[in-house]
PDB file of C-alpha atoms and ligand atoms in Angstrom:
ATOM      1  CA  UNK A   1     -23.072   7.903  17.565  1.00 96.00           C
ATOM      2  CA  UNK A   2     -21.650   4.682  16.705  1.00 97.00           C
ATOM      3  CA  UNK A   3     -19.592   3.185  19.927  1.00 98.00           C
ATOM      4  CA  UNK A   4     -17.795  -0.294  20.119  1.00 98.00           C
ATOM      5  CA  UNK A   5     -15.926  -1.700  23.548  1.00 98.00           C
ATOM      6  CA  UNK A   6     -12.688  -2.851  22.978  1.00 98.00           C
ATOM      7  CA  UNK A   7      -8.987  -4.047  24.548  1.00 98.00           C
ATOM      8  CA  UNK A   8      -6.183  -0.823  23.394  1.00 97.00           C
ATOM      9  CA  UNK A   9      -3.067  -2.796  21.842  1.00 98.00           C
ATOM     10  CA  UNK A  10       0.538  -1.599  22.912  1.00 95.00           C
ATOM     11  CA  UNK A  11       2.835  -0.020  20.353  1.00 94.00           C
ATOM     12  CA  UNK A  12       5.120  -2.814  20.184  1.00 92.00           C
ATOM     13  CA  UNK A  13       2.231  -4.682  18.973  1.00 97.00           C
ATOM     14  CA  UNK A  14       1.184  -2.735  16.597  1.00 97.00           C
ATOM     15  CA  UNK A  15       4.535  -2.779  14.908  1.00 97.00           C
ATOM     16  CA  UNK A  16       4.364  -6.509  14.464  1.00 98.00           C
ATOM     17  CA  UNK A  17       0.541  -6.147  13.172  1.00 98.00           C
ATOM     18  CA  UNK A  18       1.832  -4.085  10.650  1.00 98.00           C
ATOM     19  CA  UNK A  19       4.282  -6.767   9.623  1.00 98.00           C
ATOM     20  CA  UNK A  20       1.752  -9.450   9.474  1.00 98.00           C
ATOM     21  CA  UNK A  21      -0.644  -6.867   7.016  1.00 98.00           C
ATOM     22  CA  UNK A  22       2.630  -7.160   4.987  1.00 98.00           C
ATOM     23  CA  UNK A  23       2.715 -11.086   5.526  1.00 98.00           C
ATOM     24  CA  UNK A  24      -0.922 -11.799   4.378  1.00 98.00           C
ATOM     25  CA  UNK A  25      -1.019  -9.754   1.252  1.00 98.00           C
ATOM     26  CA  UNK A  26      -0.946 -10.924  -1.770  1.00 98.00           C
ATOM     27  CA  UNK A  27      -1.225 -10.682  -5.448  1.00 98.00           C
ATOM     28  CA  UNK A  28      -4.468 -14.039  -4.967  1.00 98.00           C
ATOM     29  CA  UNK A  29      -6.375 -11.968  -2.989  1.00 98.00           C
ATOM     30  CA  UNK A  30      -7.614  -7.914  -2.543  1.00 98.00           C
ATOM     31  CA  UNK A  31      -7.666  -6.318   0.970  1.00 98.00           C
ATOM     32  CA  UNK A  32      -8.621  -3.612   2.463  1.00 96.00           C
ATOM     33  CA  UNK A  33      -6.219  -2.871   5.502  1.00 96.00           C
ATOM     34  CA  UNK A  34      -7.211  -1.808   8.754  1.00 94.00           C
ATOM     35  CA  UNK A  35      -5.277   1.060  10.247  1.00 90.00           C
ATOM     36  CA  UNK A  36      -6.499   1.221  13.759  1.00 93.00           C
ATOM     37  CA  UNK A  37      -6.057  -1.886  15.708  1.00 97.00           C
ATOM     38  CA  UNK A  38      -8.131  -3.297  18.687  1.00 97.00           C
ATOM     39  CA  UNK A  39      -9.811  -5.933  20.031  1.00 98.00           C
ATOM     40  CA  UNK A  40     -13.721  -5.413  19.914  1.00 98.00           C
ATOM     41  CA  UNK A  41     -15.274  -7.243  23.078  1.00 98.00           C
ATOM     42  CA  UNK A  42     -18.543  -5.654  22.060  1.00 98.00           C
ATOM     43  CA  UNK A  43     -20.015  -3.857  19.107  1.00 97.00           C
ATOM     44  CA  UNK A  44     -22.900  -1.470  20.340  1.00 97.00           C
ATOM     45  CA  UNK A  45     -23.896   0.132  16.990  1.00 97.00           C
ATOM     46  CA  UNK A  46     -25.999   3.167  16.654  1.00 97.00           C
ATOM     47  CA  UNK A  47     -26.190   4.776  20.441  1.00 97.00           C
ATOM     48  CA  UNK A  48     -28.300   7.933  21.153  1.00 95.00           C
ATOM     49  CA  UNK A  49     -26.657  10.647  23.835  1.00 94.00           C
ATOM     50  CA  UNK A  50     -29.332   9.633  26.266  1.00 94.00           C
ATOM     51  CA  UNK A  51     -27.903   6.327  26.407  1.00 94.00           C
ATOM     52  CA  UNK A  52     -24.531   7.672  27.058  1.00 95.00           C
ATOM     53  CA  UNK A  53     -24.566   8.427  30.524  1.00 95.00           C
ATOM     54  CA  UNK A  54     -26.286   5.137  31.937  1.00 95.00           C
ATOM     55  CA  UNK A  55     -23.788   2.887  29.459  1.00 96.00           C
ATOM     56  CA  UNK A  56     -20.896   4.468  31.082  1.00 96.00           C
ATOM     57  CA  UNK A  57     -21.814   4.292  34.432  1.00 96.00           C
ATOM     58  CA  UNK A  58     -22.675   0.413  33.774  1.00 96.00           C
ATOM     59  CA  UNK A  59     -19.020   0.105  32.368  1.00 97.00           C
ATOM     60  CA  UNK A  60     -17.444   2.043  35.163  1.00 95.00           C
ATOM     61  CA  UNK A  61     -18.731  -1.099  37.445  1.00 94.00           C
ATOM     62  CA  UNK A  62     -16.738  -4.072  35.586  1.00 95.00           C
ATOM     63  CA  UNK A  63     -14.170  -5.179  37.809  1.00 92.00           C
ATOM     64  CA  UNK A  64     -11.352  -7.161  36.671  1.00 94.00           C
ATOM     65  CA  UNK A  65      -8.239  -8.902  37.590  1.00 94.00           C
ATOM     66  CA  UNK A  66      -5.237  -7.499  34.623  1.00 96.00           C
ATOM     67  CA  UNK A  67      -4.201 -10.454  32.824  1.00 96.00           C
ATOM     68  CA  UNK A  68      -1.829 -11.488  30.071  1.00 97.00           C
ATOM     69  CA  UNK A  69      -2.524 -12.208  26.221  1.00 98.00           C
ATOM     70  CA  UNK A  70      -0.098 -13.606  23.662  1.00 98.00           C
ATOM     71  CA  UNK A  71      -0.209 -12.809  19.756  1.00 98.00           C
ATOM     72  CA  UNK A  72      -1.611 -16.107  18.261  1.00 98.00           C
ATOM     73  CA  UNK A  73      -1.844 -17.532  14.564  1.00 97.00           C
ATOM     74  CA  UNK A  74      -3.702 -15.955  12.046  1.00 98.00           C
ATOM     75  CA  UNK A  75      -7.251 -16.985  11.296  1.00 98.00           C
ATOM     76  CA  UNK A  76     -10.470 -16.266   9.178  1.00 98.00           C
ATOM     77  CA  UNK A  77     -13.696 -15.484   9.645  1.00 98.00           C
ATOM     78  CA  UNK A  78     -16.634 -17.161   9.018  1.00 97.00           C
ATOM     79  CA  UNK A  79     -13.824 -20.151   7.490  1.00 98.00           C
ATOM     80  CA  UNK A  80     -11.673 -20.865   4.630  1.00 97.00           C
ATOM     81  CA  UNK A  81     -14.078 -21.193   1.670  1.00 97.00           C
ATOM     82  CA  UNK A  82     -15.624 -17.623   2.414  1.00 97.00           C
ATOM     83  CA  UNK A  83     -12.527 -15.322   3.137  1.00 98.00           C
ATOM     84  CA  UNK A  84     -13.984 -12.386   4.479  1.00 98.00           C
ATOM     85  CA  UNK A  85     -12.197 -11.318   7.300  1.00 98.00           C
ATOM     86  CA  UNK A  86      -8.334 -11.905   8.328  1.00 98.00           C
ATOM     87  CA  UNK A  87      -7.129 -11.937  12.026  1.00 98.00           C
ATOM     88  CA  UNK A  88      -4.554 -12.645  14.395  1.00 98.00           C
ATOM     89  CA  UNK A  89      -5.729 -14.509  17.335  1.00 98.00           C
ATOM     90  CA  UNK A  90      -4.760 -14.452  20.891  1.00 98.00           C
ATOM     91  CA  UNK A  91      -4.212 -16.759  23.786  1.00 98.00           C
ATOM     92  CA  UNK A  92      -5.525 -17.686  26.023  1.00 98.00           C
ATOM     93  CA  UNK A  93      -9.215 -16.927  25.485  1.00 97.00           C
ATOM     94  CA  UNK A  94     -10.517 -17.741  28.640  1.00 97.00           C
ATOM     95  CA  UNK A  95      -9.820 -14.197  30.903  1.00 97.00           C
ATOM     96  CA  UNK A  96     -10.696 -11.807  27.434  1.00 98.00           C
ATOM     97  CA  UNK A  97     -14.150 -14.343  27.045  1.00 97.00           C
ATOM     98  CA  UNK A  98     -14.555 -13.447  30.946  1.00 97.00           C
ATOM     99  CA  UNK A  99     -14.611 -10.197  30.368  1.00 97.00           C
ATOM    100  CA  UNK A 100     -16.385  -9.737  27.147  1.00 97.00           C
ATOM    101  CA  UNK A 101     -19.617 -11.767  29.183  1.00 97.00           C
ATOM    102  CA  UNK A 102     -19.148  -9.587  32.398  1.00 97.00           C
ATOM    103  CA  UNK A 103     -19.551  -6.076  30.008  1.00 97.00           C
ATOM    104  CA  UNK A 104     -22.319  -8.424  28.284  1.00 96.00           C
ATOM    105  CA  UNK A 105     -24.013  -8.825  31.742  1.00 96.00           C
ATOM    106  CA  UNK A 106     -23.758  -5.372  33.020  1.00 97.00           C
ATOM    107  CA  UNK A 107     -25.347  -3.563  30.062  1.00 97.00           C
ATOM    108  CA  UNK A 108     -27.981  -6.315  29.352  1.00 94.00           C
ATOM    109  CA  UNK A 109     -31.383  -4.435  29.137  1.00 89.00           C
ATOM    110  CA  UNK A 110     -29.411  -1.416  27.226  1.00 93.00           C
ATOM    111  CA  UNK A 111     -27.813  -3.552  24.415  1.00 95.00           C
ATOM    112  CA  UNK A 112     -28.261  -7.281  23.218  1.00 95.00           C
ATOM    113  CA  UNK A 113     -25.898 -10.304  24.539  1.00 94.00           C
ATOM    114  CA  UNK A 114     -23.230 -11.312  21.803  1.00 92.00           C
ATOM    115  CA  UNK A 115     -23.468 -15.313  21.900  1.00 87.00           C
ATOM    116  CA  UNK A 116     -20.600 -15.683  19.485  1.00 91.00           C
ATOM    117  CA  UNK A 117     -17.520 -14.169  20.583  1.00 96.00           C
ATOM    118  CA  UNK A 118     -14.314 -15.116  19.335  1.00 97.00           C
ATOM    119  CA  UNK A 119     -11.150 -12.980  20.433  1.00 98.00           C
ATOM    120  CA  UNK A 120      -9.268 -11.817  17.451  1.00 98.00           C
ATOM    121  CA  UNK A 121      -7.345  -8.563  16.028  1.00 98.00           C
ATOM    122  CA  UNK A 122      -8.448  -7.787  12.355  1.00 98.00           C
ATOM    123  CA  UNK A 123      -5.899  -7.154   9.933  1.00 98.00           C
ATOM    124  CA  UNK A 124      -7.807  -7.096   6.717  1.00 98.00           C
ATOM    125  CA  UNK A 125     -11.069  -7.185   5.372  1.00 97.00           C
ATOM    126  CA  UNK A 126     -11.188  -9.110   2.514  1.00 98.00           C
ATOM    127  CA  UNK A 127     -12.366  -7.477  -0.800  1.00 97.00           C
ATOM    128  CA  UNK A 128     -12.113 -10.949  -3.304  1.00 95.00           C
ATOM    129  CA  UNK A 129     -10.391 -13.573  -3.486  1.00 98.00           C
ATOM    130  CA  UNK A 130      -8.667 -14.652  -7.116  1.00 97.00           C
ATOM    131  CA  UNK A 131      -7.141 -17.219  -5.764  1.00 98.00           C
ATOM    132  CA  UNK A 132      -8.744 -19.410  -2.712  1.00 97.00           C
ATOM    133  CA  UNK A 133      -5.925 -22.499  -2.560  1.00 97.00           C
ATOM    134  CA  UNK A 134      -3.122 -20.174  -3.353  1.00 98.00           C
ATOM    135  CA  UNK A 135      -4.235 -17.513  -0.454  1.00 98.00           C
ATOM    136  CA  UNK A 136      -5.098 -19.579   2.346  1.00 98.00           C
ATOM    137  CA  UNK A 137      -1.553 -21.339   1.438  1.00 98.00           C
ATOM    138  CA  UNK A 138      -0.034 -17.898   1.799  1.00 98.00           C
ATOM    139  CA  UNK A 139      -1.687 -17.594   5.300  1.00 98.00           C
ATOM    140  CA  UNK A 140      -0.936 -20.886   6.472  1.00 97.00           C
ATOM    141  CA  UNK A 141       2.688 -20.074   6.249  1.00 97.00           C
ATOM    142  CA  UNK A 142       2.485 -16.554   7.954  1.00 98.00           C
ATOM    143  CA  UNK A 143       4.374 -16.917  11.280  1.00 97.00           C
ATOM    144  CA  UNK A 144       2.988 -15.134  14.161  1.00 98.00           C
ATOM    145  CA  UNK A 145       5.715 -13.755  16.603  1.00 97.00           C
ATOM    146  CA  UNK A 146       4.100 -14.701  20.069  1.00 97.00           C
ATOM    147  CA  UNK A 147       4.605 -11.628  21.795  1.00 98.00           C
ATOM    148  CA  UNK A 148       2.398 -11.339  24.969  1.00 98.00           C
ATOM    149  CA  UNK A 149       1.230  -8.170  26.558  1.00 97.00           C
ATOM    150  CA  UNK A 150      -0.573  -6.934  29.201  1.00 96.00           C
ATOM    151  CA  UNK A 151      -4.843  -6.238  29.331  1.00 97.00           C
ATOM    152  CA  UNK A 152      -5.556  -3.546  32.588  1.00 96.00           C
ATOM    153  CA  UNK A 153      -7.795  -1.359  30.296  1.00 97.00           C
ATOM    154  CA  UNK A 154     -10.766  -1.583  27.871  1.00 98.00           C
ATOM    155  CA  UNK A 155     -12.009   1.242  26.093  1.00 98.00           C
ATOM    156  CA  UNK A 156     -15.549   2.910  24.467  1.00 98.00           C
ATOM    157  CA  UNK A 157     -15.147   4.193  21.327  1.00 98.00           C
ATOM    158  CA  UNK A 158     -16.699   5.967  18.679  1.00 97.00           C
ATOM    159  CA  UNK A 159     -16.539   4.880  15.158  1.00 97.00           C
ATOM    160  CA  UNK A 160     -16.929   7.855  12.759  1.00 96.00           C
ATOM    161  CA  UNK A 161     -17.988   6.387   8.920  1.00 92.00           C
ATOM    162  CA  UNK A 162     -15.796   8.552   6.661  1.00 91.00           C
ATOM    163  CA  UNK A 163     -14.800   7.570   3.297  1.00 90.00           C
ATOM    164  CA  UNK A 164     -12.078   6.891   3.965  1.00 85.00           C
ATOM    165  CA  UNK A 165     -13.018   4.578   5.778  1.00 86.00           C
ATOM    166  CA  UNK A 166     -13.835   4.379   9.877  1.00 90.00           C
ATOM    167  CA  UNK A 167     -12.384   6.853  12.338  1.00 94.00           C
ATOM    168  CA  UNK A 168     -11.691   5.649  15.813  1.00 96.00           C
ATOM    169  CA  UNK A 169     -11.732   7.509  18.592  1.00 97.00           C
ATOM    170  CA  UNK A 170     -11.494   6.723  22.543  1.00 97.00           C
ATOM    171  CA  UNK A 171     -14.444   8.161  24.322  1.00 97.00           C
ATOM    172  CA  UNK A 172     -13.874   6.610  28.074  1.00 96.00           C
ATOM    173  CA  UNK A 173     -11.296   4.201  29.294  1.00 97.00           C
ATOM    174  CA  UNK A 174     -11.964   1.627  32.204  1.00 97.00           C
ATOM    175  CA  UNK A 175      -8.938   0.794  34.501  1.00 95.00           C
ATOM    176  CA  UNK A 176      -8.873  -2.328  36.309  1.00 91.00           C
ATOM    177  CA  UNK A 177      -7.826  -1.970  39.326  1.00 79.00           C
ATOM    178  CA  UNK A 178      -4.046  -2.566  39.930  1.00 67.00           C
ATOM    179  CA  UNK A 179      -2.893  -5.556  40.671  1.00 58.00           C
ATOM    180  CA  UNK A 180      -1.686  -6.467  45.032  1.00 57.00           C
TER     181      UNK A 180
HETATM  182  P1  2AM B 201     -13.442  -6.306  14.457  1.00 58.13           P
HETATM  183  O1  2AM B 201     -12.787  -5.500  13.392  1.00 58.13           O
HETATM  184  O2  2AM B 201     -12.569  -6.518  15.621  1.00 58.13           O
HETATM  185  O3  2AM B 201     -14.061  -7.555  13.946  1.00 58.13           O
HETATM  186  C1  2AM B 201     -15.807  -1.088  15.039  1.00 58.13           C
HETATM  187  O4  2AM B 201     -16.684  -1.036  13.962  1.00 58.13           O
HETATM  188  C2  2AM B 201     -15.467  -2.512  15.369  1.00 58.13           C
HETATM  189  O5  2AM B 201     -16.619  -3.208  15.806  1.00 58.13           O
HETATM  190  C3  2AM B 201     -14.944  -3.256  14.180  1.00 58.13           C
HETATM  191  O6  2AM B 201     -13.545  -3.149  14.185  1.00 58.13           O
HETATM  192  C4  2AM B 201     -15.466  -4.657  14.364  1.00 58.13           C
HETATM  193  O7  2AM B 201     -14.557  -5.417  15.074  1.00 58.13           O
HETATM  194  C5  2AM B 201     -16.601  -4.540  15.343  1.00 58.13           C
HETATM  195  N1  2AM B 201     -17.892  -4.974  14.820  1.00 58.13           N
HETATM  196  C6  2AM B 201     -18.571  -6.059  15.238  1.00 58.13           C
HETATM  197  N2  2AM B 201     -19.739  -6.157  14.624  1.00 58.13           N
HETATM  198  C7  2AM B 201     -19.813  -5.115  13.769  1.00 58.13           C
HETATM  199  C8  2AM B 201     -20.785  -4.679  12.836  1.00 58.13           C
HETATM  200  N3  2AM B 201     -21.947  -5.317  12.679  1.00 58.13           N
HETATM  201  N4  2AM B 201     -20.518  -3.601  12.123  1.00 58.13           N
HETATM  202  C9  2AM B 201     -19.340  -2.943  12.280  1.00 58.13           C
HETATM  203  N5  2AM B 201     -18.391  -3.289  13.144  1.00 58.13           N
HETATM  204  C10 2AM B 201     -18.623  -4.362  13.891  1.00 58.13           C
END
């Protein structure tokens, strides 16, 4: 099965996501949409059952404190010549970078460290871009409403290839534990 870790985004999020997927289109550039938001703090590809049990039982140990995030700009990945992914960030990055190299630490041995990590929530894969100046204009002027929201759960979950494209689904959750 294919798994991926990631942070579960609140409904009143998801609402404003959906506005910014409405924000970033445009007639200069084709995208493909995501439906399912998240933030990814680890992608774990390919994962036989065997491996399962021990990954779980490795993620059931990450302790962490709950923290805040905040809805940030939107960005690109790898940069703005080579539009391939679109995302809205979040601050700060600190606490989610904490606890994407604590999951990183406890299942080193099962699955390789990430060195690059960069929090973000992907709106849109690019598919081309007609118009490079004209789109990244159109994203420069997309204004992010700040809205902050809570992190006291990360999730595994299976990705299921279909074509119409990826199906999500939550496998385990991991609570931290409540706050004093
Ligand atoms: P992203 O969209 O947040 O960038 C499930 O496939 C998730 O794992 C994707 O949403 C993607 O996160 C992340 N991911 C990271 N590396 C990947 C890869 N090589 N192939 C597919 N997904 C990957």
């Amino acid at each position: 099965m294919r798994l991926f870790i990631s942070i579960p985004l609140p409904e009143e999020l998801l609402t404003h996501l959906k506005e910014l997927q409405i924000l970033i289109n445009d007639e200069s550039a084709r995208l493909r949409f995501v439906n399912d938001f998240h933030l990814t703090l680890k992608f774990l590809g390919e994962v036989g059952n065997d491996k399962l049990a021990p990954l779980k039982e490795k993620l059931s140990l990450v302790s962490f404190t709950p923290f805040d995030l905040q809805l940030d700009a939107v960005g690109v990945f790898p940069d703005t010549d080579h539009l391939r992914v679109i995302w809205a960030g979040v601050t700060p990055h600190q606490p989610v970078v904490e606890l994407q190299q604590q999951i990183d630490a406890a299942l080193s041995g099962l699955f390789p460290k990430d060195d690059r990590f960069h929090p973000h929530i992907t709106l849109a894969r690019v598919a081309f871009v007609k118009d490079k100046v004209r789109y990244n204009d159109v994203l420069k002027n997309v204004t992010v409403n700040k809205l902050s929201f809570p992190v006291n759960r990360f999730d595994l979950m299976e990705s299921t290839l279909t074509p119409g494209g990826p199906v999500y689904g939550t496998l385990f959750s991991f609570q931290a534990p409540k706050a004093l």
